PDB file with SEQRES, HELIX, SHEET and CRYST1 records, atoms N, CA, C and O in Angstrom:
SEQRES   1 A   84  UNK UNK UNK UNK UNK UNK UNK UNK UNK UNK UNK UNK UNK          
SEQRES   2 A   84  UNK UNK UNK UNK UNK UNK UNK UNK UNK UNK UNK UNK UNK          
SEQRES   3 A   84  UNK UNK UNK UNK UNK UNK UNK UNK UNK UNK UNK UNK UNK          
SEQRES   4 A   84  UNK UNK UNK UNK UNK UNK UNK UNK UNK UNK UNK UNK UNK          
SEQRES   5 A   84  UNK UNK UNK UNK UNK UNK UNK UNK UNK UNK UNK UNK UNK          
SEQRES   6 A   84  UNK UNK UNK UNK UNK UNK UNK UNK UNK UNK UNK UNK UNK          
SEQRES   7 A   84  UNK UNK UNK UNK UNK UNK                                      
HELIX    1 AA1 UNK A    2  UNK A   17  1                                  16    
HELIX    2 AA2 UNK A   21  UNK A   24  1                                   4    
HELIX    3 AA3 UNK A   34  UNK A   51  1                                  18    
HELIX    4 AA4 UNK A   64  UNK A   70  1                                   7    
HELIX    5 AA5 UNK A   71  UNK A   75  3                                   5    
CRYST1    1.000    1.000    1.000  90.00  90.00  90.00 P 1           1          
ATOM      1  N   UNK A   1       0.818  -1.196   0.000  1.00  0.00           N  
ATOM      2  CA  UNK A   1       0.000   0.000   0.000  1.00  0.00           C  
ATOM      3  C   UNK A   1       0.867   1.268   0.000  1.00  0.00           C  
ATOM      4  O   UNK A   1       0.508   2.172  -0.755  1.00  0.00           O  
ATOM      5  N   UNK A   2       2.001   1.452   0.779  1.00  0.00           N  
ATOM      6  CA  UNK A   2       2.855   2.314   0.695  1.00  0.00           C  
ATOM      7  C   UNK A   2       3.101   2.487  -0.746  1.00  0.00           C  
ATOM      8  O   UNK A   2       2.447   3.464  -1.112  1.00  0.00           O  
ATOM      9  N   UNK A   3       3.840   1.902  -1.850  1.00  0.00           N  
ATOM     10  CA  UNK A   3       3.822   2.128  -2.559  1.00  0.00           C  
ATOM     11  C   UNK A   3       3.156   2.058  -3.885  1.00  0.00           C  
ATOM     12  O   UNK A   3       3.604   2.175  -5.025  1.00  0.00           O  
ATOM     13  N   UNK A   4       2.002   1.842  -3.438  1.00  0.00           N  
ATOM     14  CA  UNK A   4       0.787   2.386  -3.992  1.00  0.00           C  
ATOM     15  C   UNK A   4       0.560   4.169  -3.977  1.00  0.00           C  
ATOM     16  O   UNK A   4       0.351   4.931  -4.921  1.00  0.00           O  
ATOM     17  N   UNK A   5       0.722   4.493  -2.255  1.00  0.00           N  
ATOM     18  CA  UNK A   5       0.386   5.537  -2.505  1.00  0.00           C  
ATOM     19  C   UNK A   5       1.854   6.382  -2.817  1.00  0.00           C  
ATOM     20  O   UNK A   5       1.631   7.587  -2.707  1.00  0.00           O  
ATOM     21  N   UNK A   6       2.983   6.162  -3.098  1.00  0.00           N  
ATOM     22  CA  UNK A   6       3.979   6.422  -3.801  1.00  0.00           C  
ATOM     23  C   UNK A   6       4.177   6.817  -5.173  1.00  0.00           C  
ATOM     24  O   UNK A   6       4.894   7.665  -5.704  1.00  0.00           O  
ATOM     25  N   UNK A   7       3.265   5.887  -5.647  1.00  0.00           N  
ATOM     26  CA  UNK A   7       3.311   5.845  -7.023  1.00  0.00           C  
ATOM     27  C   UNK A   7       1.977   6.877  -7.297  1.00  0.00           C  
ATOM     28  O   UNK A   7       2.165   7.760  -8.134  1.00  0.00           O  
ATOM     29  N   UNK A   8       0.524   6.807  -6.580  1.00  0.00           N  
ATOM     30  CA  UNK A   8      -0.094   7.704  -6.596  1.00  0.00           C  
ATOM     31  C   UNK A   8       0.350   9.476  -6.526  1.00  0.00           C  
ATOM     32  O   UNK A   8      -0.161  10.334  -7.244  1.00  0.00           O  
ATOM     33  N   UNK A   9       1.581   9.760  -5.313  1.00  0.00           N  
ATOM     34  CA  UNK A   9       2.176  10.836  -5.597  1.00  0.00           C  
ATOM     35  C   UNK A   9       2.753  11.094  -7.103  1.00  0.00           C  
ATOM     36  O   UNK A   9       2.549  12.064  -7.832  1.00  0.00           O  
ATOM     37  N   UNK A  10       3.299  10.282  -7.270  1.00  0.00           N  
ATOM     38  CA  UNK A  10       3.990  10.998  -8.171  1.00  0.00           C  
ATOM     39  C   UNK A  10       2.929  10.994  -9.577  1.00  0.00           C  
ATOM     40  O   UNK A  10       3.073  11.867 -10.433  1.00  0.00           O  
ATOM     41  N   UNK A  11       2.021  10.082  -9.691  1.00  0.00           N  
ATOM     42  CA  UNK A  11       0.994  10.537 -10.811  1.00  0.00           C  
ATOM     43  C   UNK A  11      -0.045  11.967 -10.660  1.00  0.00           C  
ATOM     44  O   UNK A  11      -0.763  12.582 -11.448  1.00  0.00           O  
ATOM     45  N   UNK A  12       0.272  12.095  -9.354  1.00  0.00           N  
ATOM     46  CA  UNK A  12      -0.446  13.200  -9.176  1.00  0.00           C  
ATOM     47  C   UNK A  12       0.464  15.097  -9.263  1.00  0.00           C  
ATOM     48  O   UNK A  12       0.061  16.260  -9.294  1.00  0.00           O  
ATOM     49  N   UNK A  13       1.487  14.563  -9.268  1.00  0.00           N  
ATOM     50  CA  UNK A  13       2.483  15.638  -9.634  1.00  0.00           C  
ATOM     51  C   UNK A  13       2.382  15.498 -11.011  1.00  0.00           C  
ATOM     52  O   UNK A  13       1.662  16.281 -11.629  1.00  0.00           O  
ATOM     53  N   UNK A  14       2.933  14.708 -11.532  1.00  0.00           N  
ATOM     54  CA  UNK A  14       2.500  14.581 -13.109  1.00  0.00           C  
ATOM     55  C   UNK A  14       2.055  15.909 -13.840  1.00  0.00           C  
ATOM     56  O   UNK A  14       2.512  16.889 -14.430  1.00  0.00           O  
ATOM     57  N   UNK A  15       0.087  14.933 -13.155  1.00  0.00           N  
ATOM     58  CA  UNK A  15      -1.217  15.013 -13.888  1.00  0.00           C  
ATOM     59  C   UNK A  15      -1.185  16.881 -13.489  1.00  0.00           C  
ATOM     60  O   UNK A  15      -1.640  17.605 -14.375  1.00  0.00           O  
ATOM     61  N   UNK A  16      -0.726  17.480 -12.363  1.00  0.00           N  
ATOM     62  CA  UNK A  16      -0.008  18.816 -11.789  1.00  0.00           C  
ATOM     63  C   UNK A  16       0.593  19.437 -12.724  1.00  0.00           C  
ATOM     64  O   UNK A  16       0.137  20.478 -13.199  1.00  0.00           O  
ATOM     65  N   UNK A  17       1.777  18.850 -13.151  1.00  0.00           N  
ATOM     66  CA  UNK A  17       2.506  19.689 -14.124  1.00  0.00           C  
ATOM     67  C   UNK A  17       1.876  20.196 -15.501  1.00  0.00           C  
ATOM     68  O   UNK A  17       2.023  21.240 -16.136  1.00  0.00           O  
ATOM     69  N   UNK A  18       1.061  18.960 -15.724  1.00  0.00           N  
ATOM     70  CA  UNK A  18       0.301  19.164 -16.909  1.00  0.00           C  
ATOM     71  C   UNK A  18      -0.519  20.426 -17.290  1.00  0.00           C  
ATOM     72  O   UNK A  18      -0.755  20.617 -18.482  1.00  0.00           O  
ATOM     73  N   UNK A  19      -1.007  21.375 -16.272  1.00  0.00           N  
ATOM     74  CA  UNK A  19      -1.318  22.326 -16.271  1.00  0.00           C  
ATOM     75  C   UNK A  19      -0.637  23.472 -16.332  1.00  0.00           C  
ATOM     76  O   UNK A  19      -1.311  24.478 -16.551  1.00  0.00           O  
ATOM     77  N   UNK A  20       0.857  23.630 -16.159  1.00  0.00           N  
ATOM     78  CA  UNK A  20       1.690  24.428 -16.481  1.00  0.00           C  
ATOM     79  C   UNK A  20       2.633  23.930 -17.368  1.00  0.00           C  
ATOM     80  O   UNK A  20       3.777  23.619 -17.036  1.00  0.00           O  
ATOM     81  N   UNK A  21       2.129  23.837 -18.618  1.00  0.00           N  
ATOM     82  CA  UNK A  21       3.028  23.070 -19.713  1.00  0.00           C  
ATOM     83  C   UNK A  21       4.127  24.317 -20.230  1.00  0.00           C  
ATOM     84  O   UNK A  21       5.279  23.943 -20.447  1.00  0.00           O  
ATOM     85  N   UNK A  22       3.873  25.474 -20.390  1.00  0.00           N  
ATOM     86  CA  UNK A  22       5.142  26.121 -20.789  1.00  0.00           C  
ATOM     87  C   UNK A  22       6.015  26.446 -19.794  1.00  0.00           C  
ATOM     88  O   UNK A  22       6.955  27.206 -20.025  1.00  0.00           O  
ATOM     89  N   UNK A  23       5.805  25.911 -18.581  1.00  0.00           N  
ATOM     90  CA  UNK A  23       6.475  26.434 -17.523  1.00  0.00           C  
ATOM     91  C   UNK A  23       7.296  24.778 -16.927  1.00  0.00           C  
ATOM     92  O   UNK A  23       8.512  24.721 -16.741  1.00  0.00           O  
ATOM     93  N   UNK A  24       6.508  23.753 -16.738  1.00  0.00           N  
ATOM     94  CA  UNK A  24       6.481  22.393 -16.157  1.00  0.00           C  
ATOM     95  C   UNK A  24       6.902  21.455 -17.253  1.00  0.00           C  
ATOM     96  O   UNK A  24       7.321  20.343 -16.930  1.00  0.00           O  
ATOM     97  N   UNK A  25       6.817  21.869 -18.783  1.00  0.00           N  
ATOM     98  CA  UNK A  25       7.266  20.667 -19.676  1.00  0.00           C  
ATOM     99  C   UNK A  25       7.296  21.599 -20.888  1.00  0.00           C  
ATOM    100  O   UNK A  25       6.586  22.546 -21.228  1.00  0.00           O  
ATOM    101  N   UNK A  26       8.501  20.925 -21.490  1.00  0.00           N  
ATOM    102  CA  UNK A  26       8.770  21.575 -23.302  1.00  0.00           C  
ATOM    103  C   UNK A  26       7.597  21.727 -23.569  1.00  0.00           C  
ATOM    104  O   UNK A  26       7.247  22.901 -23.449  1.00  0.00           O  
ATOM    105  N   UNK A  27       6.298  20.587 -24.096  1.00  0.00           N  
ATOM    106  CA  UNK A  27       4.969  20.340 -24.715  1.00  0.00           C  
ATOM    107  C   UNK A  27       4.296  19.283 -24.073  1.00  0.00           C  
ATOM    108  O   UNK A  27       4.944  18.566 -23.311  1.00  0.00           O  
ATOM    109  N   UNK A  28       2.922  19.044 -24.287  1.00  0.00           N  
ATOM    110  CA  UNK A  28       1.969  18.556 -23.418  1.00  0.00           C  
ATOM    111  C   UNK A  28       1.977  17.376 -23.946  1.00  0.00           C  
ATOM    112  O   UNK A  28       1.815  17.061 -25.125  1.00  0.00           O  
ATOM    113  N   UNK A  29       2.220  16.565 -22.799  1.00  0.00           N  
ATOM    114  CA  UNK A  29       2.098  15.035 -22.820  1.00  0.00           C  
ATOM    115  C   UNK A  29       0.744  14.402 -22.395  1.00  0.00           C  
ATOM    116  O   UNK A  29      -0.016  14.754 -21.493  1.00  0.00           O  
ATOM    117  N   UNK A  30       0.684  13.812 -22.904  1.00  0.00           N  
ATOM    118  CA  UNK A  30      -0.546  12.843 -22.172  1.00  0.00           C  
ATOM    119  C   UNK A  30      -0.810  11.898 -21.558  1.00  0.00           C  
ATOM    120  O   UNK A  30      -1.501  10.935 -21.892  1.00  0.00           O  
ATOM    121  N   UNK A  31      -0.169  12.146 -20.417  1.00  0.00           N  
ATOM    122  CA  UNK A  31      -0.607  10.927 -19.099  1.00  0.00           C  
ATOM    123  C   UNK A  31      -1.839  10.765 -18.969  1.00  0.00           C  
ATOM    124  O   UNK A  31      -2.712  11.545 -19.348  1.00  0.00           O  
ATOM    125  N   UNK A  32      -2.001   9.597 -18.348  1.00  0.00           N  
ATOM    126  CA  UNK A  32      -3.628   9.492 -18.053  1.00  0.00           C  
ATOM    127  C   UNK A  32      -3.347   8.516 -16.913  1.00  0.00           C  
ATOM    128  O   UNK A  32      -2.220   8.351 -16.445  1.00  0.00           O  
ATOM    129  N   UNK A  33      -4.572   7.806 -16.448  1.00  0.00           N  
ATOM    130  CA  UNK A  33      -5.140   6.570 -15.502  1.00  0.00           C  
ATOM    131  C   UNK A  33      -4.652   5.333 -16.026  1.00  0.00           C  
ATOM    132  O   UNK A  33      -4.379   4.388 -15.286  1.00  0.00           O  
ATOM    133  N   UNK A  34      -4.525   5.294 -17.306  1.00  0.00           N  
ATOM    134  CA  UNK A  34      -3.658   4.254 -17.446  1.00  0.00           C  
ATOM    135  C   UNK A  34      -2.652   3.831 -17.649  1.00  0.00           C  
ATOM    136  O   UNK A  34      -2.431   2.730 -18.153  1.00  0.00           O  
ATOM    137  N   UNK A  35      -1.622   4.863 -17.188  1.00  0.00           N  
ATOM    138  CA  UNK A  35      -0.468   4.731 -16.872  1.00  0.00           C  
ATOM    139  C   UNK A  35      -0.050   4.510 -15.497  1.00  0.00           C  
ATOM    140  O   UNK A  35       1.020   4.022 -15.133  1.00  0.00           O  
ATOM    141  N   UNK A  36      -1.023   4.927 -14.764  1.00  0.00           N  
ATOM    142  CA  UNK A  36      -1.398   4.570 -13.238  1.00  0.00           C  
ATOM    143  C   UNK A  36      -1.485   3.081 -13.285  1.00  0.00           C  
ATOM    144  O   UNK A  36      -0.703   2.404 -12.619  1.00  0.00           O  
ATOM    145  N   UNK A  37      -2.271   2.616 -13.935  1.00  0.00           N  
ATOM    146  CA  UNK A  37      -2.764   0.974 -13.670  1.00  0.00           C  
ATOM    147  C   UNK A  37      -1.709   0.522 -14.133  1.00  0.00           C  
ATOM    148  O   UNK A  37      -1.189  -0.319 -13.399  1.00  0.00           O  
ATOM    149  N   UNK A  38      -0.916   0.848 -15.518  1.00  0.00           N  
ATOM    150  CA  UNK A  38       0.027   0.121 -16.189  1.00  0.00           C  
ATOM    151  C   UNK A  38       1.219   0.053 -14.909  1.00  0.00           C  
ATOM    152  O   UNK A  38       1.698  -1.020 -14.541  1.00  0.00           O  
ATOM    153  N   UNK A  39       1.510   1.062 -14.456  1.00  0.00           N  
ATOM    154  CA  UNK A  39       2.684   0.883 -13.055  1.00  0.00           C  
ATOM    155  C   UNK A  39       2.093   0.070 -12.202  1.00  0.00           C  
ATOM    156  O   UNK A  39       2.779  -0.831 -11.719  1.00  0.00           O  
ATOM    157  N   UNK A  40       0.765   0.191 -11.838  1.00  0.00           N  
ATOM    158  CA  UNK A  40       0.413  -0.632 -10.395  1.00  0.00           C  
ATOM    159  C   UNK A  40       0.510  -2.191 -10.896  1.00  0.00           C  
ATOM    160  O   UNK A  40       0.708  -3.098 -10.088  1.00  0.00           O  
ATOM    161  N   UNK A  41       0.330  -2.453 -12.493  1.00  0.00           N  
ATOM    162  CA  UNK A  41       0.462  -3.723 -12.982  1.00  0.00           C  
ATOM    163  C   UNK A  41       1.726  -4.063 -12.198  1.00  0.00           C  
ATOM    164  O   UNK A  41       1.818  -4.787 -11.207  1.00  0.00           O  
ATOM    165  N   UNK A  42       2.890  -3.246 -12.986  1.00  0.00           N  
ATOM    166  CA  UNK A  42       4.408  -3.684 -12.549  1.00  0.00           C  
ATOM    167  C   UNK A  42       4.796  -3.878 -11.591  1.00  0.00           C  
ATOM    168  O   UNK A  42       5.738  -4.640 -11.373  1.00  0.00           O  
ATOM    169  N   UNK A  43       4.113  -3.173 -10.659  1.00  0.00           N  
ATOM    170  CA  UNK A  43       4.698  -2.992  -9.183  1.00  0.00           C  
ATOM    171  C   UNK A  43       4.130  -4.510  -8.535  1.00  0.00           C  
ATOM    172  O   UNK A  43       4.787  -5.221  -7.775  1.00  0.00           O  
ATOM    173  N   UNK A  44       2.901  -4.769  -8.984  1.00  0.00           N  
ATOM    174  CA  UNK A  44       2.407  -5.951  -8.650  1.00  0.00           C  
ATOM    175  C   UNK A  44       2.976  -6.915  -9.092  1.00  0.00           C  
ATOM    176  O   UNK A  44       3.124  -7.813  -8.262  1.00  0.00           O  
ATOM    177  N   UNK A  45       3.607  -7.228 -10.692  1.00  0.00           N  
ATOM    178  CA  UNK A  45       4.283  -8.176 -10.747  1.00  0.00           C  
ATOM    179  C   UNK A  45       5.766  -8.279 -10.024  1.00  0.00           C  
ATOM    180  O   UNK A  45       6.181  -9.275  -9.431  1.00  0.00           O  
ATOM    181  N   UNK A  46       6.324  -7.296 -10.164  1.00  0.00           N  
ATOM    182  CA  UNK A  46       7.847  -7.773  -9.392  1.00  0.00           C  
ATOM    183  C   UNK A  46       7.904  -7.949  -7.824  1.00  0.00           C  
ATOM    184  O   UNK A  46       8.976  -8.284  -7.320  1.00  0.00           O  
ATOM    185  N   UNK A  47       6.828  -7.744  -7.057  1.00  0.00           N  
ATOM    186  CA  UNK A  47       6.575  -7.743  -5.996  1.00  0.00           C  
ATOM    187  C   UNK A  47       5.936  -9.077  -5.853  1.00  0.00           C  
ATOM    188  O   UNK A  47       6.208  -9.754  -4.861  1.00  0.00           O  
ATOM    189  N   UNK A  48       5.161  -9.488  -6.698  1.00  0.00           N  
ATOM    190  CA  UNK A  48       4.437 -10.750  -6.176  1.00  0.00           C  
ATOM    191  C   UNK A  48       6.011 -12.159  -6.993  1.00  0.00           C  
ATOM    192  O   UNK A  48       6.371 -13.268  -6.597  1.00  0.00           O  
ATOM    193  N   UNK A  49       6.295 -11.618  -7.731  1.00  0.00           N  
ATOM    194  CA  UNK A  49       7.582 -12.386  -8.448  1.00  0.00           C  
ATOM    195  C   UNK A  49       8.871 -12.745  -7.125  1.00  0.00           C  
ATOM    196  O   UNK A  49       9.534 -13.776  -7.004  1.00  0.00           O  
ATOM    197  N   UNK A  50       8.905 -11.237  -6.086  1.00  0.00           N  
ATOM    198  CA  UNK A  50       9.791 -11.468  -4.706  1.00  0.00           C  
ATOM    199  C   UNK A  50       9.330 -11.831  -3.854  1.00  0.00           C  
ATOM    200  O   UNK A  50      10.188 -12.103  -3.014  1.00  0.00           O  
ATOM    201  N   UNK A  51       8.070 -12.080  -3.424  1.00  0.00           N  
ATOM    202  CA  UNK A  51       7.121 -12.247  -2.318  1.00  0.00           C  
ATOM    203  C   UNK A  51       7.185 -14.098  -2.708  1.00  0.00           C  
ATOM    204  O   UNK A  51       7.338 -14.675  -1.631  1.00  0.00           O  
ATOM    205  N   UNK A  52       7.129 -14.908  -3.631  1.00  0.00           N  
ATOM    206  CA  UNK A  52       6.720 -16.097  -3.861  1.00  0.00           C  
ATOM    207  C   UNK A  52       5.546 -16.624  -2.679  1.00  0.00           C  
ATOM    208  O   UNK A  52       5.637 -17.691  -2.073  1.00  0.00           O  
ATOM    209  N   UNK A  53       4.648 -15.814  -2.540  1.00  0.00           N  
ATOM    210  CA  UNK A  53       3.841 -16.198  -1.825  1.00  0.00           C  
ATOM    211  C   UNK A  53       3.448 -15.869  -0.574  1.00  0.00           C  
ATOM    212  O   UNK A  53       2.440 -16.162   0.069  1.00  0.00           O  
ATOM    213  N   UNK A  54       4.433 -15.192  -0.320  1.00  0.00           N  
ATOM    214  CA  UNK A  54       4.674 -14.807   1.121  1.00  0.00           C  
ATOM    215  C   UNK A  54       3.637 -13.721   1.019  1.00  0.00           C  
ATOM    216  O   UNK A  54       3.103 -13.323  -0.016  1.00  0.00           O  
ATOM    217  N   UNK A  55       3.450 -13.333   2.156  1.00  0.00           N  
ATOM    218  CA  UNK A  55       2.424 -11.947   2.733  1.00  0.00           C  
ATOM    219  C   UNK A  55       3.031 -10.547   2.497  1.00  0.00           C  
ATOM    220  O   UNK A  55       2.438  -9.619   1.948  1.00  0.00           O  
ATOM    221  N   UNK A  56       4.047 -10.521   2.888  1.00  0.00           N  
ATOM    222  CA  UNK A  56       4.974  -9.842   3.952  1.00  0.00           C  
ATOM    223  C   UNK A  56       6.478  -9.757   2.822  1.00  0.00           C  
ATOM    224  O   UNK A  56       6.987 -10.768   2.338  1.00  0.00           O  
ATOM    225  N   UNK A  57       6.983  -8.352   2.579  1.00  0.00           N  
ATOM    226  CA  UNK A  57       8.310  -8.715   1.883  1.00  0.00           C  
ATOM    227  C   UNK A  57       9.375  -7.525   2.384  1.00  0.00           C  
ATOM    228  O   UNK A  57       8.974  -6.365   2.481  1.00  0.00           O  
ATOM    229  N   UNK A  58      10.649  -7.856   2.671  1.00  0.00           N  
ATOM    230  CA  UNK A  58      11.444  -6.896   3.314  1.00  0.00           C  
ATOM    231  C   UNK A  58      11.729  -6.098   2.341  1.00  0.00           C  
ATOM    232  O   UNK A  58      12.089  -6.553   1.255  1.00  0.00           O  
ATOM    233  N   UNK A  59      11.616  -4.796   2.566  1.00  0.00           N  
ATOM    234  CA  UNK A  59      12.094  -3.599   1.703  1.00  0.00           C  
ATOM    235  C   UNK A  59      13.077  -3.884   1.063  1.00  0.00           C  
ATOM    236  O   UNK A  59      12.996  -3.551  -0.119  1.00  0.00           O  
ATOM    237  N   UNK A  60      14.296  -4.535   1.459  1.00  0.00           N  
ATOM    238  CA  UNK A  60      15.669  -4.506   0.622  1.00  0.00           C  
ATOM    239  C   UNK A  60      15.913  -5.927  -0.286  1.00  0.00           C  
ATOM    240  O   UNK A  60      16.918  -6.418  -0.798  1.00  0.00           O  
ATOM    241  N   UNK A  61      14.372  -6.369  -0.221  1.00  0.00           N  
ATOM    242  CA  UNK A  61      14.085  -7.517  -1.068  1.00  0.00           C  
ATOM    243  C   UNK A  61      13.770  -7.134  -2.514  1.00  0.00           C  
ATOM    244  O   UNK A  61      14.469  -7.541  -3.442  1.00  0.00           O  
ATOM    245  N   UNK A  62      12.530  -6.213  -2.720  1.00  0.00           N  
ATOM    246  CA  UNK A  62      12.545  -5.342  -3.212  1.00  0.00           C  
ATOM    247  C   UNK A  62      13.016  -5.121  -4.736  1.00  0.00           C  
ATOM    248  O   UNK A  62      14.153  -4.901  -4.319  1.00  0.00           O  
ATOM    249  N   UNK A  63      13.166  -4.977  -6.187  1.00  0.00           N  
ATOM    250  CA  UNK A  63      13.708  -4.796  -7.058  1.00  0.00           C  
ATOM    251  C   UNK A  63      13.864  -3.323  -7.245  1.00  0.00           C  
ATOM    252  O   UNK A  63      13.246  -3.001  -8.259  1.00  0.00           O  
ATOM    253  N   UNK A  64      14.485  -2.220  -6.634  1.00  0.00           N  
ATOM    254  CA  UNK A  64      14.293  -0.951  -6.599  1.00  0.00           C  
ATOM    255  C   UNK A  64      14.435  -0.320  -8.001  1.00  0.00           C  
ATOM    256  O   UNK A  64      13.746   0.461  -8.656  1.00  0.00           O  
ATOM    257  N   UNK A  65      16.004  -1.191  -8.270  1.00  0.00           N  
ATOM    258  CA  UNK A  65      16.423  -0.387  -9.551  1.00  0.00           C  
ATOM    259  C   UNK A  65      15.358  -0.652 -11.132  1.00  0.00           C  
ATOM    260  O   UNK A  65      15.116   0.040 -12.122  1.00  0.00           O  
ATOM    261  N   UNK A  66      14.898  -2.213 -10.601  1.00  0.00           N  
ATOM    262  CA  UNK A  66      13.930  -2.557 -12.088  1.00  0.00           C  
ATOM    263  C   UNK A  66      12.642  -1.695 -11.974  1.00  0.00           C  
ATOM    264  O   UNK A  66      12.051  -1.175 -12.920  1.00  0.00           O  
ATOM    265  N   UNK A  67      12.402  -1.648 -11.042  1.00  0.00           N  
ATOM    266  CA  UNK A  67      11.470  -1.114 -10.513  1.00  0.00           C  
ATOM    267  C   UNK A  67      11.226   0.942 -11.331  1.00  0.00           C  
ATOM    268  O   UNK A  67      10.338   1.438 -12.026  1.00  0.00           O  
ATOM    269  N   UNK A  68      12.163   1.349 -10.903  1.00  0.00           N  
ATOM    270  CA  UNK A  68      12.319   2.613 -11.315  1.00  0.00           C  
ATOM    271  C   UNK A  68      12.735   2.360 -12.391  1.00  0.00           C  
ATOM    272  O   UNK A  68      11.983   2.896 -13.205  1.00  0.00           O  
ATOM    273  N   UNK A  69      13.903   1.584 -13.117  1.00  0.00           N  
ATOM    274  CA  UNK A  69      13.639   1.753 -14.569  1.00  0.00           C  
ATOM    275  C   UNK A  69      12.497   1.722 -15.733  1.00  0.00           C  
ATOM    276  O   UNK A  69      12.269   2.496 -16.663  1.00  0.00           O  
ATOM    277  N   UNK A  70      11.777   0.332 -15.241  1.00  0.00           N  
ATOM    278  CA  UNK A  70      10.411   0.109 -15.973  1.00  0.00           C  
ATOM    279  C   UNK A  70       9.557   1.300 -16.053  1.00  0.00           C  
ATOM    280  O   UNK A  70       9.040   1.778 -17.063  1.00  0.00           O  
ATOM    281  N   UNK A  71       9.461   1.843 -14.429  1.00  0.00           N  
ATOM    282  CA  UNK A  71       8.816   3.365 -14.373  1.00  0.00           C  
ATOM    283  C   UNK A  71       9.087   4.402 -15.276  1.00  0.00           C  
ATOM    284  O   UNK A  71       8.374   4.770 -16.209  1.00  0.00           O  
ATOM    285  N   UNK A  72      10.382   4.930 -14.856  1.00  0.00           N  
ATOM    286  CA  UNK A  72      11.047   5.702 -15.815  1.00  0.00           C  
ATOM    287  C   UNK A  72      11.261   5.795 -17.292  1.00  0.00           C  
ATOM    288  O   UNK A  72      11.231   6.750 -18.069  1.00  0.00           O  
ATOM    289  N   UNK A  73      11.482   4.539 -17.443  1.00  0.00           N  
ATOM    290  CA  UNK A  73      11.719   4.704 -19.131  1.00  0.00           C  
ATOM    291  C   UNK A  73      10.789   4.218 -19.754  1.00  0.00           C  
ATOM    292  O   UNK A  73      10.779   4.475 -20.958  1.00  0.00           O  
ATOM    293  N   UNK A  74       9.554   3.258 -19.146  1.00  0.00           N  
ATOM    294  CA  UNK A  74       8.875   2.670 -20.373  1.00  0.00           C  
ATOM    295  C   UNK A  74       7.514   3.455 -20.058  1.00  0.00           C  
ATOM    296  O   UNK A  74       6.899   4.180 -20.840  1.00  0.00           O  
ATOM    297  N   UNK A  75       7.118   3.080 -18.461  1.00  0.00           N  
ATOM    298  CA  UNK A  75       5.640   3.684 -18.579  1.00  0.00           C  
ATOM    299  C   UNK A  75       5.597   5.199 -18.487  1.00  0.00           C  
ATOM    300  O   UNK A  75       4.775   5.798 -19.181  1.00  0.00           O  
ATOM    301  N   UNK A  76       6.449   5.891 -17.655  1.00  0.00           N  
ATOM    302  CA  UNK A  76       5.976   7.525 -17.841  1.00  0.00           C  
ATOM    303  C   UNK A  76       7.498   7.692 -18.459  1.00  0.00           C  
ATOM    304  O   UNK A  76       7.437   8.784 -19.025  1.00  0.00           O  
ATOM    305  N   UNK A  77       8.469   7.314 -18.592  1.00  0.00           N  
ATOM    306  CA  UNK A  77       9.107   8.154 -19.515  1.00  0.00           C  
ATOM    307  C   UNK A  77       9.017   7.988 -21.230  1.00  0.00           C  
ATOM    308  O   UNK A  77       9.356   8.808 -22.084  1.00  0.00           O  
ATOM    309  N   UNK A  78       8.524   6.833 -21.377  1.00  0.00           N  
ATOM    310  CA  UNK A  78       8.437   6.913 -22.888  1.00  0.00           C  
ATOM    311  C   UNK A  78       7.801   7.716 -23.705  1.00  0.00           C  
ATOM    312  O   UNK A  78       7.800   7.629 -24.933  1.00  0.00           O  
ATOM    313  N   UNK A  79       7.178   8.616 -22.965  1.00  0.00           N  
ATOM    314  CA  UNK A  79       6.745   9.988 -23.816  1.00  0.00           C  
ATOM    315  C   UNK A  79       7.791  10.659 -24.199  1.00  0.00           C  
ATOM    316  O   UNK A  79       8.275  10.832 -25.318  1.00  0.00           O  
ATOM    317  N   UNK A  80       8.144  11.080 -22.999  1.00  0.00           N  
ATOM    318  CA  UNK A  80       8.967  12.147 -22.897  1.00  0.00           C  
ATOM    319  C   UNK A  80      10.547  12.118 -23.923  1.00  0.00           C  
ATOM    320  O   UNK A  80      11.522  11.374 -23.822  1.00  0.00           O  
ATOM    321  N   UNK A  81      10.316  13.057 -24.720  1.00  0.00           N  
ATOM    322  CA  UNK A  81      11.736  12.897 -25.757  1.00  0.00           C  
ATOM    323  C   UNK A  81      12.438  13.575 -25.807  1.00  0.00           C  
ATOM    324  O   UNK A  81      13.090  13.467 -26.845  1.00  0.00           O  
ATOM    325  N   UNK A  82      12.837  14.586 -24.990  1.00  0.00           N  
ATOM    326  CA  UNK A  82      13.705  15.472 -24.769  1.00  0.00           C  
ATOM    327  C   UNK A  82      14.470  15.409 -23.669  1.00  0.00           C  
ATOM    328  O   UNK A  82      14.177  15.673 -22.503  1.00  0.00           O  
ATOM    329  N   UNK A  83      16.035  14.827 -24.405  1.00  0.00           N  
ATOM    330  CA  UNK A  83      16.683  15.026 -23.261  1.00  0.00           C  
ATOM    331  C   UNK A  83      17.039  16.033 -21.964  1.00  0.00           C  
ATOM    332  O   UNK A  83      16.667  17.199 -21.836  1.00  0.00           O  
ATOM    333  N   UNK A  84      17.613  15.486 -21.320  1.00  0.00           N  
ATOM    334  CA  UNK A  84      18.005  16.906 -19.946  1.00  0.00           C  
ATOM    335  C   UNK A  84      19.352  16.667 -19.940  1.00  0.00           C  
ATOM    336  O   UNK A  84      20.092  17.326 -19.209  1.00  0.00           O  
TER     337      UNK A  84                                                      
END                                                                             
């Protein structure tokens, strides 16, 4: 649930910026809700992939780095085409 609502922050900064596009982004992207679900997919699979069943999984179990890459580059960064 924590990072549920983790991932909820940051879609909600996002969906935020989106309203100050000449100020918050080169040009207007289009995030939506299902880029929300598409992460909560991921987060659910690599989590239930470390959990093998278990309830309960220690933070440093965790896939942090796949985790933020998948984020980053496929579901909300693959819009984005301008480097920094």
């Amino acid at each position: 649930s924590r990072m549920y609502f983790l991932l909820a922050w940051l879609h909600a900064i996002l969906l935020e910026r989106l309203r100050f596009t000449p100020i918050g982004w080169s040009k207007t992207y289009e995030f939506s809700d299902a880029d929300q679900t598409c992460a909560m997919d991921a987060i659910d699979e690599w989590v239930d992939h470390v959990a093998k069943g278990r309830e309960h999984v220690a933070p440093e179990q965790i896939p942090w780095s796949a985790l933020r890459s998948i984020l980053a580059e496929s579901i909300y960064g693959g819009r984005i085409d301008k480097e920094f």
